[in-house]
Amino acid sequence: MPASLPLLDVPAAVCCAPLTREPLGPEDAENLASQLKALADPARLRLLSIVASSPDQEACVCDLIEPLGLAQPTVSHHLKVLTRAGFLSRSQRGTWAYYRLQPEALPSIAAVLTAP
Amino acid sequence: MPASLPLLDVPAAVCCAPLTREPLGPEDAENLASQLKALADPARLRLLSIVASSPDQEACVCDLIEPLGLAQPTVSHHLKVLTRAGFLSRSQRGTWAYYRLQPEALPSIAAVLTAP
């Protein structure tokens, strides 16, 4: 696998060989656990799935409040966690922020969990 | 996907369509989050990877203590969490417990995180 690039605020999603191939080292385990923690929340999984299944895998924050029935600050917090962990990117357009799926992040984790 | 079988203590690993295909419902999101929480710990990921990369994807608990440098009760706790979440199965043989990878659990999660 390619060496990870030091991108701002985006942890290297491709951390390591599949779990079934060789034992994870301590540092890789920390990185993978922190990405999985960002995913391991029902509200974040639902938000991520709404963005991921939207046209162009992008959604306005204005369309992410109502479906979950959560307060806007709560939704914003969850979106920030997902963005920091590299699953989403954020762009501001006028009043609203738009969130887009980062296409590499989920497949990279899937590739660690199971041998391709 | 096949319907999940009601196995004791083993949650249905195949919960839902890929995140990129349709929004997750509340119940599926709860189930997936609880499985990801079981994984989202560095020690558990390392233990799981040791078992998963062992011959026959099975390891004696006696070989799982030393590599992580953790106390045996801590290791036992982590192994119990992984077993309850359906990632490992446990069998007692004489003095020692052996843990074996449940082959469907990780691929099922991977299939939800990324479209096949």
mmCIF file of C-alpha atoms in Angstrom:
data_model
loop_
_atom_site.group_PDB
_atom_site.id
_atom_site.type_symbol
_atom_site.label_atom_id
_atom_site.label_comp_id
_atom_site.label_asym_id
_atom_site.label_seq_id
_atom_site.Cartn_x
_atom_site.Cartn_y
_atom_site.Cartn_z
ATOM 1 C CA MET A 1 0.000 0.000 0.000
ATOM 2 C CA PRO A 2 1.173 3.569 -0.608
ATOM 3 C CA ALA A 3 2.692 5.566 2.237
ATOM 4 C CA SER A 4 0.154 7.859 3.839
ATOM 5 C CA LEU A 5 0.360 11.550 2.968
ATOM 6 C CA PRO A 6 0.267 14.115 5.765
ATOM 7 C CA LEU A 7 -3.021 15.845 4.872
ATOM 8 C CA LEU A 8 -4.380 18.515 7.187
ATOM 9 C CA ASP A 9 -6.994 17.219 9.585
ATOM 10 C CA VAL A 10 -7.493 14.101 7.482
ATOM 11 C CA PRO A 11 -5.954 11.017 9.054
ATOM 12 C CA ALA A 12 -4.503 8.444 6.724
ATOM 13 C CA ALA A 13 -7.391 6.126 6.029
ATOM 14 C CA VAL A 14 -5.214 3.401 4.559
ATOM 15 C CA CYS A 15 -3.340 2.419 7.651
ATOM 16 C CA CYS A 16 -2.395 -1.175 7.385
ATOM 17 C CA ALA A 17 -2.652 -4.647 5.998
ATOM 18 C CA PRO A 18 -5.934 -6.547 6.384
ATOM 19 C CA LEU A 19 -6.509 -7.835 9.918
ATOM 20 C CA THR A 20 -6.562 -11.370 8.580
ATOM 21 C CA ARG A 21 -3.079 -11.026 7.098
ATOM 22 C CA GLU A 22 -0.909 -9.860 10.003
ATOM 23 C CA PRO A 23 -1.208 -8.501 13.554
ATOM 24 C CA LEU A 24 -1.805 -4.775 13.776
ATOM 25 C CA GLY A 25 0.966 -2.704 15.323
ATOM 26 C CA PRO A 26 0.154 -0.390 18.232
ATOM 27 C CA GLU A 27 0.195 2.805 16.180
ATOM 28 C CA ASP A 28 -1.938 1.429 13.346
ATOM 29 C CA ALA A 29 -4.367 0.086 15.928
ATOM 30 C CA GLU A 30 -4.676 3.549 17.505
ATOM 31 C CA ASN A 31 -5.340 5.174 14.145
ATOM 32 C CA LEU A 32 -7.868 2.605 13.024
ATOM 33 C CA ALA A 33 -9.639 2.688 16.396
ATOM 34 C CA SER A 34 -9.970 6.446 16.241
ATOM 35 C CA GLN A 35 -11.522 6.248 12.770
ATOM 36 C CA LEU A 36 -13.903 3.519 13.883
ATOM 37 C CA LYS A 37 -14.861 5.578 16.943
ATOM 38 C CA ALA A 38 -15.831 8.446 14.660
ATOM 39 C CA LEU A 39 -18.143 6.026 12.811
ATOM 40 C CA ALA A 40 -19.472 4.157 15.835
ATOM 41 C CA ASP A 41 -22.422 6.379 16.618
ATOM 42 C CA PRO A 42 -25.951 5.839 15.299
ATOM 43 C CA ALA A 43 -26.560 9.503 14.464
ATOM 44 C CA ARG A 44 -23.237 9.823 12.657
ATOM 45 C CA LEU A 45 -23.845 6.648 10.683
ATOM 46 C CA ARG A 46 -27.248 7.943 9.620
ATOM 47 C CA LEU A 47 -25.865 11.351 8.631
ATOM 48 C CA LEU A 48 -23.030 9.727 6.717
ATOM 49 C CA SER A 49 -25.460 7.422 4.909
ATOM 50 C CA ILE A 50 -27.695 10.355 3.925
ATOM 51 C CA VAL A 51 -24.731 12.221 2.451
ATOM 52 C CA ALA A 52 -23.281 9.083 0.857
ATOM 53 C CA SER A 53 -26.552 8.137 -0.835
ATOM 54 C CA SER A 54 -27.368 11.681 -2.055
ATOM 55 C CA PRO A 55 -26.796 12.736 -5.670
ATOM 56 C CA ASP A 56 -23.084 13.440 -6.148
ATOM 57 C CA GLN A 57 -22.620 12.103 -2.610
ATOM 58 C CA GLU A 58 -23.160 15.631 -1.326
ATOM 59 C CA ALA A 59 -25.821 17.197 0.901
ATOM 60 C CA CYS A 60 -26.648 20.598 2.341
ATOM 61 C CA VAL A 61 -26.600 20.769 6.112
ATOM 62 C CA CYS A 62 -30.111 22.219 5.726
ATOM 63 C CA ASP A 63 -31.254 18.783 4.544
ATOM 64 C CA LEU A 64 -29.516 16.915 7.371
ATOM 65 C CA ILE A 65 -31.338 18.424 10.336
ATOM 66 C CA GLU A 66 -34.886 17.229 9.834
ATOM 67 C CA PRO A 67 -34.409 13.501 9.047
ATOM 68 C CA LEU A 68 -32.786 12.710 12.405
ATOM 69 C CA GLY A 69 -34.944 14.955 14.584
ATOM 70 C CA LEU A 70 -31.857 16.308 16.361
ATOM 71 C CA ALA A 71 -30.998 19.891 17.227
ATOM 72 C CA GLN A 72 -28.842 21.719 14.712
ATOM 73 C CA PRO A 73 -25.830 22.078 17.062
ATOM 74 C CA THR A 74 -25.896 18.328 17.651
ATOM 75 C CA VAL A 75 -25.959 17.628 13.940
ATOM 76 C CA SER A 76 -23.133 20.132 13.399
ATOM 77 C CA HIS A 77 -21.068 18.429 16.074
ATOM 78 C CA HIS A 78 -21.524 15.016 14.459
ATOM 79 C CA LEU A 79 -20.663 16.418 11.034
ATOM 80 C CA LYS A 80 -17.517 17.960 12.460
ATOM 81 C CA VAL A 81 -16.449 14.608 13.914
ATOM 82 C CA LEU A 82 -17.012 12.906 10.556
ATOM 83 C CA THR A 83 -15.135 15.660 8.732
ATOM 84 C CA ARG A 84 -12.162 15.586 11.115
ATOM 85 C CA ALA A 85 -11.947 11.834 10.735
ATOM 86 C CA GLY A 86 -11.759 12.226 6.958
ATOM 87 C CA PHE A 87 -15.128 10.742 6.002
ATOM 88 C CA LEU A 88 -16.647 14.026 4.804
ATOM 89 C CA SER A 89 -15.402 17.296 3.396
ATOM 90 C CA ARG A 90 -17.168 20.600 4.018
ATOM 91 C CA SER A 91 -17.647 23.599 1.796
ATOM 92 C CA GLN A 92 -19.486 26.811 2.597
ATOM 93 C CA ARG A 93 -21.755 28.238 -0.112
ATOM 94 C CA GLY A 94 -23.598 31.361 0.958
ATOM 95 C CA THR A 95 -25.677 30.631 4.032
ATOM 96 C CA TRP A 96 -25.256 26.888 4.029
ATOM 97 C CA ALA A 97 -22.499 24.365 4.469
ATOM 98 C CA TYR A 98 -22.413 21.378 2.140
ATOM 99 C CA TYR A 99 -20.929 18.043 3.083
ATOM 100 C CA ARG A 100 -19.494 15.631 0.566
ATOM 101 C CA LEU A 101 -18.394 12.041 1.010
ATOM 102 C CA GLN A 102 -14.633 11.574 0.812
ATOM 103 C CA PRO A 103 -14.627 8.607 -1.524
ATOM 104 C CA GLU A 104 -11.504 6.854 -0.237
ATOM 105 C CA ALA A 105 -12.183 6.738 3.486
ATOM 106 C CA LEU A 106 -14.847 4.034 3.799
ATOM 107 C CA PRO A 107 -13.304 1.670 1.217
ATOM 108 C CA SER A 108 -9.942 1.958 2.990
ATOM 109 C CA ILE A 109 -11.437 0.862 6.281
ATOM 110 C CA ALA A 110 -13.358 -1.919 4.561
ATOM 111 C CA ALA A 111 -10.105 -3.142 3.025
ATOM 112 C CA VAL A 112 -8.490 -3.415 6.462
ATOM 113 C CA LEU A 113 -11.454 -5.264 7.933
ATOM 114 C CA THR A 114 -11.517 -7.859 5.217
ATOM 115 C CA ALA A 115 -8.936 -9.100 2.765
ATOM 116 C CA PRO A 116 -9.769 -7.910 -0.761
ATOM 117 C CA MET B 1 -28.507 -10.462 1.387
ATOM 118 C CA PRO B 2 -29.650 -13.520 3.344
ATOM 119 C CA ALA B 3 -31.924 -13.033 6.324
ATOM 120 C CA SER B 4 -29.991 -13.057 9.574
ATOM 121 C CA LEU B 5 -30.341 -16.101 11.791
ATOM 122 C CA PRO B 6 -31.148 -15.623 15.462
ATOM 123 C CA LEU B 7 -27.888 -16.947 16.943
ATOM 124 C CA LEU B 8 -27.365 -16.697 20.681
ATOM 125 C CA ASP B 9 -25.351 -13.676 21.724
ATOM 126 C CA VAL B 10 -24.330 -13.018 18.127
ATOM 127 C CA PRO B 11 -25.961 -9.934 16.662
ATOM 128 C CA ALA B 12 -26.843 -10.032 12.995
ATOM 129 C CA ALA B 13 -23.742 -8.778 11.264
ATOM 130 C CA VAL B 14 -25.463 -8.215 7.933
ATOM 131 C CA CYS B 15 -27.700 -5.353 8.906
ATOM 132 C CA CYS B 16 -28.346 -3.230 5.912
ATOM 133 C CA ALA B 17 -27.640 -1.943 2.466
ATOM 134 C CA PRO B 18 -24.330 -0.180 1.801
ATOM 135 C CA LEU B 19 -24.227 3.361 3.219
ATOM 136 C CA THR B 20 -23.731 4.717 -0.274
ATOM 137 C CA ARG B 21 -26.961 3.142 -1.515
ATOM 138 C CA GLU B 22 -29.621 4.383 0.902
ATOM 139 C CA PRO B 23 -29.969 6.137 4.261
ATOM 140 C CA LEU B 24 -29.671 3.878 7.293
ATOM 141 C CA GLY B 25 -32.780 3.466 9.411
ATOM 142 C CA PRO B 26 -32.583 4.143 13.157
ATOM 143 C CA GLU B 27 -32.518 0.489 14.186
ATOM 144 C CA ASP B 28 -29.899 -0.550 11.646
ATOM 145 C CA ALA B 29 -27.799 2.431 12.690
ATOM 146 C CA GLU B 30 -27.965 1.341 16.346
ATOM 147 C CA ASN B 31 -26.907 -2.201 15.471
ATOM 148 C CA LEU B 32 -24.076 -1.160 13.213
ATOM 149 C CA ALA B 33 -22.846 1.427 15.737
ATOM 150 C CA SER B 34 -22.752 -1.171 18.481
ATOM 151 C CA GLN B 35 -20.695 -3.521 16.328
ATOM 152 C CA LEU B 36 -18.319 -0.713 15.373
ATOM 153 C CA LYS B 37 -17.981 0.277 19.042
ATOM 154 C CA ALA B 38 -16.876 -3.258 19.838
ATOM 155 C CA LEU B 39 -14.149 -2.878 17.203
ATOM 156 C CA ALA B 40 -13.177 0.712 17.978
ATOM 157 C CA ASP B 41 -10.547 0.025 20.591
ATOM 158 C CA PRO B 42 -6.827 -0.364 19.867
ATOM 159 C CA ALA B 43 -6.351 -3.377 22.150
ATOM 160 C CA ARG B 44 -9.393 -5.162 20.700
ATOM 161 C CA LEU B 45 -8.260 -4.488 17.145
ATOM 162 C CA ARG B 46 -4.829 -5.900 17.956
ATOM 163 C CA LEU B 47 -6.282 -8.993 19.630
ATOM 164 C CA LEU B 48 -8.670 -9.540 16.748
ATOM 165 C CA SER B 49 -5.838 -9.193 14.226
ATOM 166 C CA ILE B 50 -3.691 -11.709 16.119
ATOM 167 C CA VAL B 51 -6.510 -14.254 16.094
ATOM 168 C CA ALA B 52 -7.474 -13.458 12.494
ATOM 169 C CA SER B 53 -3.931 -13.856 11.196
ATOM 170 C CA SER B 54 -3.190 -17.058 13.161
ATOM 171 C CA PRO B 55 -3.266 -20.505 11.523
ATOM 172 C CA ASP B 56 -6.911 -21.572 11.158
ATOM 173 C CA GLN B 57 -7.822 -18.089 12.405
ATOM 174 C CA GLU B 58 -7.733 -19.431 15.945
ATOM 175 C CA ALA B 59 -5.550 -18.628 18.966
ATOM 176 C CA CYS B 60 -5.179 -19.763 22.553
ATOM 177 C CA VAL B 61 -5.817 -17.064 25.125
ATOM 178 C CA CYS B 62 -2.422 -18.075 26.499
ATOM 179 C CA ASP B 63 -0.861 -16.589 23.343
ATOM 180 C CA LEU B 64 -2.879 -13.382 23.521
ATOM 181 C CA ILE B 65 -1.640 -12.045 26.846
ATOM 182 C CA GLU B 66 2.015 -11.373 26.182
ATOM 183 C CA PRO B 67 1.937 -9.514 22.815
ATOM 184 C CA LEU B 68 -0.107 -6.594 24.148
ATOM 185 C CA GLY B 69 1.516 -6.308 27.566
ATOM 186 C CA LEU B 70 -1.888 -6.104 29.254
ATOM 187 C CA ALA B 71 -3.112 -7.891 32.372
ATOM 188 C CA GLN B 72 -4.990 -11.138 31.767
ATOM 189 C CA PRO B 73 -8.330 -9.821 33.106
ATOM 190 C CA THR B 74 -8.104 -6.895 30.697
ATOM 191 C CA VAL B 75 -7.416 -9.195 27.775
ATOM 192 C CA SER B 76 -10.296 -11.455 28.861
ATOM 193 C CA HIS B 77 -12.618 -8.472 29.006
ATOM 194 C CA HIS B 78 -11.691 -7.381 25.488
ATOM 195 C CA LEU B 79 -12.101 -10.928 24.170
ATOM 196 C CA LYS B 80 -15.540 -11.099 25.767
ATOM 197 C CA VAL B 81 -16.587 -7.861 24.056
ATOM 198 C CA LEU B 82 -15.402 -9.194 20.687
ATOM 199 C CA THR B 83 -17.170 -12.510 21.265
ATOM 200 C CA ARG B 84 -20.449 -10.882 22.308
ATOM 201 C CA ALA B 85 -20.340 -8.686 19.214
ATOM 202 C CA GLY B 86 -19.969 -11.776 17.030
ATOM 203 C CA PHE B 87 -16.404 -11.273 15.820
ATOM 204 C CA LEU B 88 -14.959 -14.244 17.720
ATOM 205 C CA SER B 89 -16.210 -17.548 19.052
ATOM 206 C CA ARG B 90 -14.789 -19.166 22.180
ATOM 207 C CA SER B 91 -14.176 -22.788 23.049
ATOM 208 C CA GLN B 92 -12.701 -24.190 26.224
ATOM 209 C CA ARG B 93 -10.156 -27.024 25.878
ATOM 210 C CA GLY B 94 -8.717 -28.145 29.170
ATOM 211 C CA THR B 95 -7.079 -25.236 30.949
ATOM 212 C CA TRP B 96 -7.251 -22.782 28.107
ATOM 213 C CA ALA B 97 -9.850 -20.969 26.109
ATOM 214 C CA TYR B 98 -9.381 -20.721 22.358
ATOM 215 C CA TYR B 99 -10.768 -17.910 20.259
ATOM 216 C CA ARG B 100 -11.634 -18.286 16.612
ATOM 217 C CA LEU B 101 -12.528 -15.644 14.048
ATOM 218 C CA GLN B 102 -16.180 -15.729 12.991
ATOM 219 C CA PRO B 103 -15.606 -15.501 9.263
ATOM 220 C CA GLU B 104 -18.753 -13.588 8.318
ATOM 221 C CA ALA B 105 -18.651 -10.699 10.758
ATOM 222 C CA LEU B 106 -15.882 -8.491 9.360
ATOM 223 C CA PRO B 107 -16.839 -8.954 5.687
ATOM 224 C CA SER B 108 -20.460 -8.051 6.541
ATOM 225 C CA ILE B 109 -19.399 -4.771 8.082
ATOM 226 C CA ALA B 110 -17.056 -4.073 5.199
ATOM 227 C CA ALA B 111 -19.940 -4.640 2.778
ATOM 228 C CA VAL B 112 -22.035 -2.018 4.567
ATOM 229 C CA LEU B 113 -19.224 0.533 4.603
ATOM 230 C CA THR B 114 -18.558 0.223 0.917
ATOM 231 C CA ALA B 115 -20.646 -0.959 -2.002
ATOM 232 C CA PRO B 116 -19.361 -4.323 -3.271
#
